[in-house]
PDB file of C-alpha atoms in Angstrom:
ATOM      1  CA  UNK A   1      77.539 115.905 116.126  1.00 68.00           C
ATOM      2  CA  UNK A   2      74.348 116.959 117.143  1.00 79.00           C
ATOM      3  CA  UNK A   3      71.716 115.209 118.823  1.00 81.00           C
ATOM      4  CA  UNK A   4      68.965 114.734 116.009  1.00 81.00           C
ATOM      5  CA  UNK A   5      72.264 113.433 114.005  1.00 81.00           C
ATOM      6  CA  UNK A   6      72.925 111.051 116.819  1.00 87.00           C
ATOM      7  CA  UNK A   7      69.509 109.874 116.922  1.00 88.00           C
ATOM      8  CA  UNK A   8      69.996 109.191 112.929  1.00 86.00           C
ATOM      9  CA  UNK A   9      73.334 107.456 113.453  1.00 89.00           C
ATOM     10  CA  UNK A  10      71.057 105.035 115.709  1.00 91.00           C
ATOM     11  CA  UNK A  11      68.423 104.499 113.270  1.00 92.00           C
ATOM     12  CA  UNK A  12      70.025 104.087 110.534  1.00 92.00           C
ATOM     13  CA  UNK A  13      70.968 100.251 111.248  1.00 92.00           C
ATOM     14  CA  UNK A  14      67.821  99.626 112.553  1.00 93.00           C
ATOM     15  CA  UNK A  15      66.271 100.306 109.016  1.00 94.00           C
ATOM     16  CA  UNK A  16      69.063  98.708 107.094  1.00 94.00           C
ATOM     17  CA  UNK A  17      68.247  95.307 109.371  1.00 93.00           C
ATOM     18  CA  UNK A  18      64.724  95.931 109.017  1.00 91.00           C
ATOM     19  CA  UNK A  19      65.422  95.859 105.058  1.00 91.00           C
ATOM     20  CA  UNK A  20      67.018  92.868 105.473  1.00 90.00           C
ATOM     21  CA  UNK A  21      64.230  91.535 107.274  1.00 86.00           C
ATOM     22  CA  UNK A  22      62.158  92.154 104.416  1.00 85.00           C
ATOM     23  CA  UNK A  23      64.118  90.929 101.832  1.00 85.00           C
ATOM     24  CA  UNK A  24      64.752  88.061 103.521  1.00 81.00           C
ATOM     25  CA  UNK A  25      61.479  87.024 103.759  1.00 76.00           C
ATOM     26  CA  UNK A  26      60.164  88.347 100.783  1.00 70.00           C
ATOM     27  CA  UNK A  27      62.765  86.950  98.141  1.00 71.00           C
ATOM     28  CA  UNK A  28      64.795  84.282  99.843  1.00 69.00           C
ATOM     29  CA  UNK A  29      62.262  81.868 102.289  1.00 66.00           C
ATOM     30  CA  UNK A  30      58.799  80.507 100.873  1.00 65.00           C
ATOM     31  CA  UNK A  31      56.356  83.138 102.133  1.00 58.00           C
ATOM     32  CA  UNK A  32      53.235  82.129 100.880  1.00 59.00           C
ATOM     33  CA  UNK A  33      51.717  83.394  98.168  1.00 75.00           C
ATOM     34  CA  UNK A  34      52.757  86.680  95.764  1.00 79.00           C
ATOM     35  CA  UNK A  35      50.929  89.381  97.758  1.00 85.00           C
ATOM     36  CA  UNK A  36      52.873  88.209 100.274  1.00 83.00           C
ATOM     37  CA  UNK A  37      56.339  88.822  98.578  1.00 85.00           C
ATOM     38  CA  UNK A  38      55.251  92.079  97.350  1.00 89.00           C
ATOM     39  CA  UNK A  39      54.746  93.568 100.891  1.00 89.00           C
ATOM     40  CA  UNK A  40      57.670  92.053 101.994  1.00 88.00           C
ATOM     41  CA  UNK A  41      59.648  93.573  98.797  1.00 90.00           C
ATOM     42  CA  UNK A  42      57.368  96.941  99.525  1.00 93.00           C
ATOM     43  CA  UNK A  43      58.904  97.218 103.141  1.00 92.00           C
ATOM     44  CA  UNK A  44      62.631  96.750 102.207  1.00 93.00           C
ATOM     45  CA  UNK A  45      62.241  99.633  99.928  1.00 93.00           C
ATOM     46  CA  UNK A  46      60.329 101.760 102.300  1.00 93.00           C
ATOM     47  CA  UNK A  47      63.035 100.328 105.180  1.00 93.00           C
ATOM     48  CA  UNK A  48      66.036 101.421 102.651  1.00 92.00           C
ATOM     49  CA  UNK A  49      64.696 104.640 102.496  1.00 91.00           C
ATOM     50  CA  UNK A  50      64.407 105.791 106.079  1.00 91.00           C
ATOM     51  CA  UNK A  51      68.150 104.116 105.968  1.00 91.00           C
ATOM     52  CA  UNK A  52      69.720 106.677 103.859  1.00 88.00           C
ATOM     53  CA  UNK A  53      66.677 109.908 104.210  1.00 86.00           C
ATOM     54  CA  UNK A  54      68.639 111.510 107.230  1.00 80.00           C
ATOM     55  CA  UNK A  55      71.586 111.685 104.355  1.00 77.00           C
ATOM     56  CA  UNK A  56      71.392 113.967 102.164  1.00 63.00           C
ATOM     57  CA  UNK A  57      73.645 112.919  99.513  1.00 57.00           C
ATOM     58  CA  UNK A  58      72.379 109.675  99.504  1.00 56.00           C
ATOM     59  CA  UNK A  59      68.672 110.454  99.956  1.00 52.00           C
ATOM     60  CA  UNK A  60      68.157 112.178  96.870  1.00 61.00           C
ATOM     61  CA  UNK A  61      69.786 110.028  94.851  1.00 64.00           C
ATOM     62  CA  UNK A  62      66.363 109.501  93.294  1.00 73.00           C
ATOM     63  CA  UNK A  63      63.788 113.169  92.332  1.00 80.00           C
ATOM     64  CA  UNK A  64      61.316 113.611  95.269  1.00 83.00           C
ATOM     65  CA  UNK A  65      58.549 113.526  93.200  1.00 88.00           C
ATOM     66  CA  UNK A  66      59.030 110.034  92.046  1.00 90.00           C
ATOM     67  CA  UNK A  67      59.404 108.728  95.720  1.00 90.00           C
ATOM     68  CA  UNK A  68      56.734 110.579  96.667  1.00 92.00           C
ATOM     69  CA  UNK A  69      54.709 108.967  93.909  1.00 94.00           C
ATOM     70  CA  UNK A  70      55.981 105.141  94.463  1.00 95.00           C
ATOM     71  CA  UNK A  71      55.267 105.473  98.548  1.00 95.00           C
ATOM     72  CA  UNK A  72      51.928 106.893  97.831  1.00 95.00           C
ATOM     73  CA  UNK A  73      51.160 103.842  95.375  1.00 96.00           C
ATOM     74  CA  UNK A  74      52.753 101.400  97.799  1.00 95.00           C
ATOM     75  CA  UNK A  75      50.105 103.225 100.317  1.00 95.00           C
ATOM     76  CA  UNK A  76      47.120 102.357  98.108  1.00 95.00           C
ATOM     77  CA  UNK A  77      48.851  99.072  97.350  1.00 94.00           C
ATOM     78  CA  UNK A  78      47.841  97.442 101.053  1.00 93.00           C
ATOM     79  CA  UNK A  79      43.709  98.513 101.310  1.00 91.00           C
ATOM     80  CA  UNK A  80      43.165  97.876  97.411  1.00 90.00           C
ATOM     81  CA  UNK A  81      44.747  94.047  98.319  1.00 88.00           C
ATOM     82  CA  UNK A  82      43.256  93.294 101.189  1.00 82.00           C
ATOM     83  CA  UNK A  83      40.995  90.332  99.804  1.00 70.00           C
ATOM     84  CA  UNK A  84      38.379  87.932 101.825  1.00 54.00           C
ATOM     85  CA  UNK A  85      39.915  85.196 103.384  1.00 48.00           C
ATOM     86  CA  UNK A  86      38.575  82.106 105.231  1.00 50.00           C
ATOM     87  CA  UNK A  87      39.741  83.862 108.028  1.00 53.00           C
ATOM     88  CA  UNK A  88      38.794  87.369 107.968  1.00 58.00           C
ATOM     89  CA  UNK A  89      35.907  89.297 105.835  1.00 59.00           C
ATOM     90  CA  UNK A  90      37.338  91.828 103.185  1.00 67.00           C
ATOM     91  CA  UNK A  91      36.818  95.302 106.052  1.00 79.00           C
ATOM     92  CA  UNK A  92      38.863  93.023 108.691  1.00 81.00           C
ATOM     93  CA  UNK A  93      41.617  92.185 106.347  1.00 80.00           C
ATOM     94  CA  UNK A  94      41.545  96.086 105.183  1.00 85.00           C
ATOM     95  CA  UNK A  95      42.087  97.033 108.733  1.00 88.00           C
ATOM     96  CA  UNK A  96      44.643  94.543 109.445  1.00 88.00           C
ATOM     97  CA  UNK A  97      46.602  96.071 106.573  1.00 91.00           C
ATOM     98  CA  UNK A  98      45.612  99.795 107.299  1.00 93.00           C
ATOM     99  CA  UNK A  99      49.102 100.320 109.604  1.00 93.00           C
ATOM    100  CA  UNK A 100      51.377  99.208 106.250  1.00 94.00           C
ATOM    101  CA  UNK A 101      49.591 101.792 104.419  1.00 95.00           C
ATOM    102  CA  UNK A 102      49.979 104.263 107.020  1.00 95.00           C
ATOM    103  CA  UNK A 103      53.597 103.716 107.124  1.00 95.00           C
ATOM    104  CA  UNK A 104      53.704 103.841 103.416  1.00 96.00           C
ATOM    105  CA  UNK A 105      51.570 107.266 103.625  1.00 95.00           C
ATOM    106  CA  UNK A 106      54.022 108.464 106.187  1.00 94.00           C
ATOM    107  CA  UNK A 107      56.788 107.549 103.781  1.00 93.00           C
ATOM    108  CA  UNK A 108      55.135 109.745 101.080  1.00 92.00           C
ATOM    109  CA  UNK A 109      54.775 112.478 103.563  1.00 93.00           C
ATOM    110  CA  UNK A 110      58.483 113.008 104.504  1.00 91.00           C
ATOM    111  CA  UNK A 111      59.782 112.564 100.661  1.00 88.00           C
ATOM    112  CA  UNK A 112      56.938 114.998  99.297  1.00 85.00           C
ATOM    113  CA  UNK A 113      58.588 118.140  97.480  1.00 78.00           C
ATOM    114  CA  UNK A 114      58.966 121.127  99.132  1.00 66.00           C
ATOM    115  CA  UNK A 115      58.328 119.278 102.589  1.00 63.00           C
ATOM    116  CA  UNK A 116      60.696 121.758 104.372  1.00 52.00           C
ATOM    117  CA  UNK A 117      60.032 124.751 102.800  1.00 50.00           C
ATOM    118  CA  UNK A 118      57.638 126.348 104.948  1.00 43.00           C
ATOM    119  CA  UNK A 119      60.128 125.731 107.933  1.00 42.00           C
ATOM    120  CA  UNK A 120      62.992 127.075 105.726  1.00 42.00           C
ATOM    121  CA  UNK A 121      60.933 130.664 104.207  1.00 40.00           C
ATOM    122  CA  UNK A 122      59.862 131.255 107.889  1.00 38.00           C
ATOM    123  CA  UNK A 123      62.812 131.486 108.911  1.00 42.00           C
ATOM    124  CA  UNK A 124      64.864 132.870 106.022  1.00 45.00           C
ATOM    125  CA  UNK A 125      64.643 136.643 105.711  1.00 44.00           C
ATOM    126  CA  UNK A 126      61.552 139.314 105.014  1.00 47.00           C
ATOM    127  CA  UNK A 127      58.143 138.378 103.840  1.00 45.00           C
ATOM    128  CA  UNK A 128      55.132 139.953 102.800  1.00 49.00           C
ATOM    129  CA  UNK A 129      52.160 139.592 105.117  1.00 48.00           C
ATOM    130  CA  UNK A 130      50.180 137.119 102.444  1.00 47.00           C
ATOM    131  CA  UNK A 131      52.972 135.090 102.322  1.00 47.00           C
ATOM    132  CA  UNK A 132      53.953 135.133 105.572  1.00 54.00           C
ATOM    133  CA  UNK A 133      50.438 133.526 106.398  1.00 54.00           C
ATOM    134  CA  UNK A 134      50.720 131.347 103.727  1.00 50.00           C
ATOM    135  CA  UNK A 135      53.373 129.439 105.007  1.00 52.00           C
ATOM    136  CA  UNK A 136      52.246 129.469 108.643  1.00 61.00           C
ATOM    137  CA  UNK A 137      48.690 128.157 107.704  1.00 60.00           C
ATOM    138  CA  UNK A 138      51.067 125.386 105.435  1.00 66.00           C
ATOM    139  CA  UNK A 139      52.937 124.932 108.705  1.00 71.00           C
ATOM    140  CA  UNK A 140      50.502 124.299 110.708  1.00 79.00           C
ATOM    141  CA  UNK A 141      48.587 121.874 108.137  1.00 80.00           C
ATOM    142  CA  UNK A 142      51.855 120.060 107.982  1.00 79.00           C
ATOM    143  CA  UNK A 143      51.800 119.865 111.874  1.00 84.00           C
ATOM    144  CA  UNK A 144      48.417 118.361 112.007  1.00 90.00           C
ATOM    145  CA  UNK A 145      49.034 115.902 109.298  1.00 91.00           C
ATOM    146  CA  UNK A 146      52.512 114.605 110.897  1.00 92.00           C
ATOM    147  CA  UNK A 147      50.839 114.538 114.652  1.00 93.00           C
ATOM    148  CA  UNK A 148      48.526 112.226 112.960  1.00 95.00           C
ATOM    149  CA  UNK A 149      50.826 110.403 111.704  1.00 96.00           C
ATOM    150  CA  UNK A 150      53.105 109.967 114.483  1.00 96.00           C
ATOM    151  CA  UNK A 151      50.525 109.148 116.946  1.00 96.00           C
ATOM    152  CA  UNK A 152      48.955 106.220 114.558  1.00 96.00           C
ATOM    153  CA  UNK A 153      52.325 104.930 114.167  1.00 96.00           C
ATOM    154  CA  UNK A 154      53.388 105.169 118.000  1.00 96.00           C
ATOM    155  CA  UNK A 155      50.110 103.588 118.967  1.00 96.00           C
ATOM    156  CA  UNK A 156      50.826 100.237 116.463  1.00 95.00           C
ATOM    157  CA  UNK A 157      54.685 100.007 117.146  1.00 95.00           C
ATOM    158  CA  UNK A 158      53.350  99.799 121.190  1.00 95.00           C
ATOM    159  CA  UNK A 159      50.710  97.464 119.887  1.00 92.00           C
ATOM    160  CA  UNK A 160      53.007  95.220 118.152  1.00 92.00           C
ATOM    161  CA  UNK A 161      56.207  95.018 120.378  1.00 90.00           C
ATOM    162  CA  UNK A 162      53.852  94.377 123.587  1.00 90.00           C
ATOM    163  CA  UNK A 163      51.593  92.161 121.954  1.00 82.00           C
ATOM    164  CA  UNK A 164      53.632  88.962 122.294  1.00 69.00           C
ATOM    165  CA  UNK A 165      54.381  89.336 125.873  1.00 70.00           C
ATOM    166  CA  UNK A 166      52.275  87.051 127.487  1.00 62.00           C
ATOM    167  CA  UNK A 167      53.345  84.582 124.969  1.00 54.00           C
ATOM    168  CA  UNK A 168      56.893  85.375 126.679  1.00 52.00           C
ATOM    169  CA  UNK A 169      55.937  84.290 129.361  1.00 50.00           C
ATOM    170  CA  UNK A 170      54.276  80.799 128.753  1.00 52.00           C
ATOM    171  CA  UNK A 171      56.525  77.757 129.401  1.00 45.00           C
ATOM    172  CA  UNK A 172      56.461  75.053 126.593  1.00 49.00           C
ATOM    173  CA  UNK A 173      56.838  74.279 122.814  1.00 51.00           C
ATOM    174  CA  UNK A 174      55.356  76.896 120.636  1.00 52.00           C
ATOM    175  CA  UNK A 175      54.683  76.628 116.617  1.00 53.00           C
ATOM    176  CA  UNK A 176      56.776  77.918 114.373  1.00 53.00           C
ATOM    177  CA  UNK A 177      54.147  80.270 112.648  1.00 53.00           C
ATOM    178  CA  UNK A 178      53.427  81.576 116.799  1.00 73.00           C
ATOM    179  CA  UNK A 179      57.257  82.192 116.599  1.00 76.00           C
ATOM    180  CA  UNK A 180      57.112  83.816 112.943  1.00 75.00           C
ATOM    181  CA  UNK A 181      54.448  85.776 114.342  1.00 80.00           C
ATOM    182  CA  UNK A 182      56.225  87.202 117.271  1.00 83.00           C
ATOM    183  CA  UNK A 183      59.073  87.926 115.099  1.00 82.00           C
ATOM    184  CA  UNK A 184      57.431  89.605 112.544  1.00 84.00           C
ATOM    185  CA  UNK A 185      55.870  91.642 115.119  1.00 88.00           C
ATOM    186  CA  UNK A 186      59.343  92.812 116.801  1.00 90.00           C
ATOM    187  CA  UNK A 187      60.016  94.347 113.110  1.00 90.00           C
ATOM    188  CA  UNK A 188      56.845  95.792 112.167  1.00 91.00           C
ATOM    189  CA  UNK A 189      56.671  97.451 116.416  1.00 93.00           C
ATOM    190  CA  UNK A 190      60.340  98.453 115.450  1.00 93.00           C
ATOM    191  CA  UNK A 191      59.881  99.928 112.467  1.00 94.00           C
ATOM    192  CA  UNK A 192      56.732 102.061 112.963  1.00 95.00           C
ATOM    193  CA  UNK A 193      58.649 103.486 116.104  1.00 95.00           C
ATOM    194  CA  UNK A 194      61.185 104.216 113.739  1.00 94.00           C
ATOM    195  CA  UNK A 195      59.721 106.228 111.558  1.00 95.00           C
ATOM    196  CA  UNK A 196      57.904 107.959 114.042  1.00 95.00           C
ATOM    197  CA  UNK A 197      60.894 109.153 115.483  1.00 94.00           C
ATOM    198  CA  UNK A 198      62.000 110.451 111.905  1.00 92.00           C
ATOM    199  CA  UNK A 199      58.182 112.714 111.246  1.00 91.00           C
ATOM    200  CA  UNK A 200      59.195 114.429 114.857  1.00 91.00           C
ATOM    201  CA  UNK A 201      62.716 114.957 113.737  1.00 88.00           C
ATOM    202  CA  UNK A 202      62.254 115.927 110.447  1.00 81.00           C
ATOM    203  CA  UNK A 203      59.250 118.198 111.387  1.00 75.00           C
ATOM    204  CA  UNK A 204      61.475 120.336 113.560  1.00 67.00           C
TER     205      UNK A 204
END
């Protein structure tokens, strides 16, 4: 077994409990209201994804194209929804959202057709020069994009599993929507870490 397959053997339940997670909330307890449910629902799929990606007999069960296309809608799905609140103006509840939709994106990234191609024709016998430098300036593109990627997602999954912290550390009775809060959290720092880990993998 090699490494990157041990690192997948570890993430793999992480995702499938992160799914869980998700559906748990999103089908099977009151969460308030139906945008709610739909995120919730949103991030089980993405979650089951990642779970079986690393797979490949199980990870294209479905064409890339259409995951590509659902992850990119689920993407658009989090700024077009972000609504004014009492409690936040319509740009603050955008940003709030804008690390789902970055998750999503990065979703969309890894399933995109072709993602591994350039990787694969570099290194797979003779090439003319155009091509050649057609794929390396594709490589590189690809490198920005996923650096992006992986240091938005790194920076939110530090965010969210150090955010709570002090709240660790207070003595006495805390609410139960602090507590929802901090759990929620743990999952959303977990799984942004994640799929971090899966861009670097799966970009090498």
């Amino acid at each position: 077994m090699s490494a990157s397959d041990a690192v997948y053997c570890m993430l793999t339940p992480v995702f499938v409990a992160s799914a869980v997670h998700g559906l748990r909330y999103g089908v099977l307890s009151r969460h308030p209201g139906w945008r709610g449910r739909v995120d919730r629902l949103l991030h089980t799929a993405m979650a089951l994804a990642m779970a079986v990606m690393p797979w490949r007999n199980l990870g294209r069960v479905l064409p890339e194209e259409a995951q590509t296309a659902f992850f990119a809608a689920a993407a658009l799905w989090y700024p077009l929804t972000a609504v004014r609140s009492r409690q936040q103006s319509g740009p603050a509840a955008t940003v709030k959202r804008l690390p789902h939709a970055v998750g999503m994106a990065a979703m969309g990234w890894m399933t995109r057709p072709g993602a591994a191609e350039p990787h694969e024709a570099l290194g797979g016998g003779p090439l003319t020069a155009h091509h050649s430098g057609h794929f390396v300036g594709q490589a590189k593109a690809g490198g920005a994009i996923t650096a992006v990627l992986v240091l938005f997602l790194l920076t939110h999954a530090l965010r969210m599993l150090t955010r709570g912290m002090p709240a660790l550390r207070t003595s006495g009775n805390r609410g139960t929507s602090t507590v929802r809060e901090l759990y929620d959290d743990f999952w959303n720092g977990l799984t942004a870490l994640g799929t971090a880990v899966m861009l670097l993998l799966m970009a090498h």
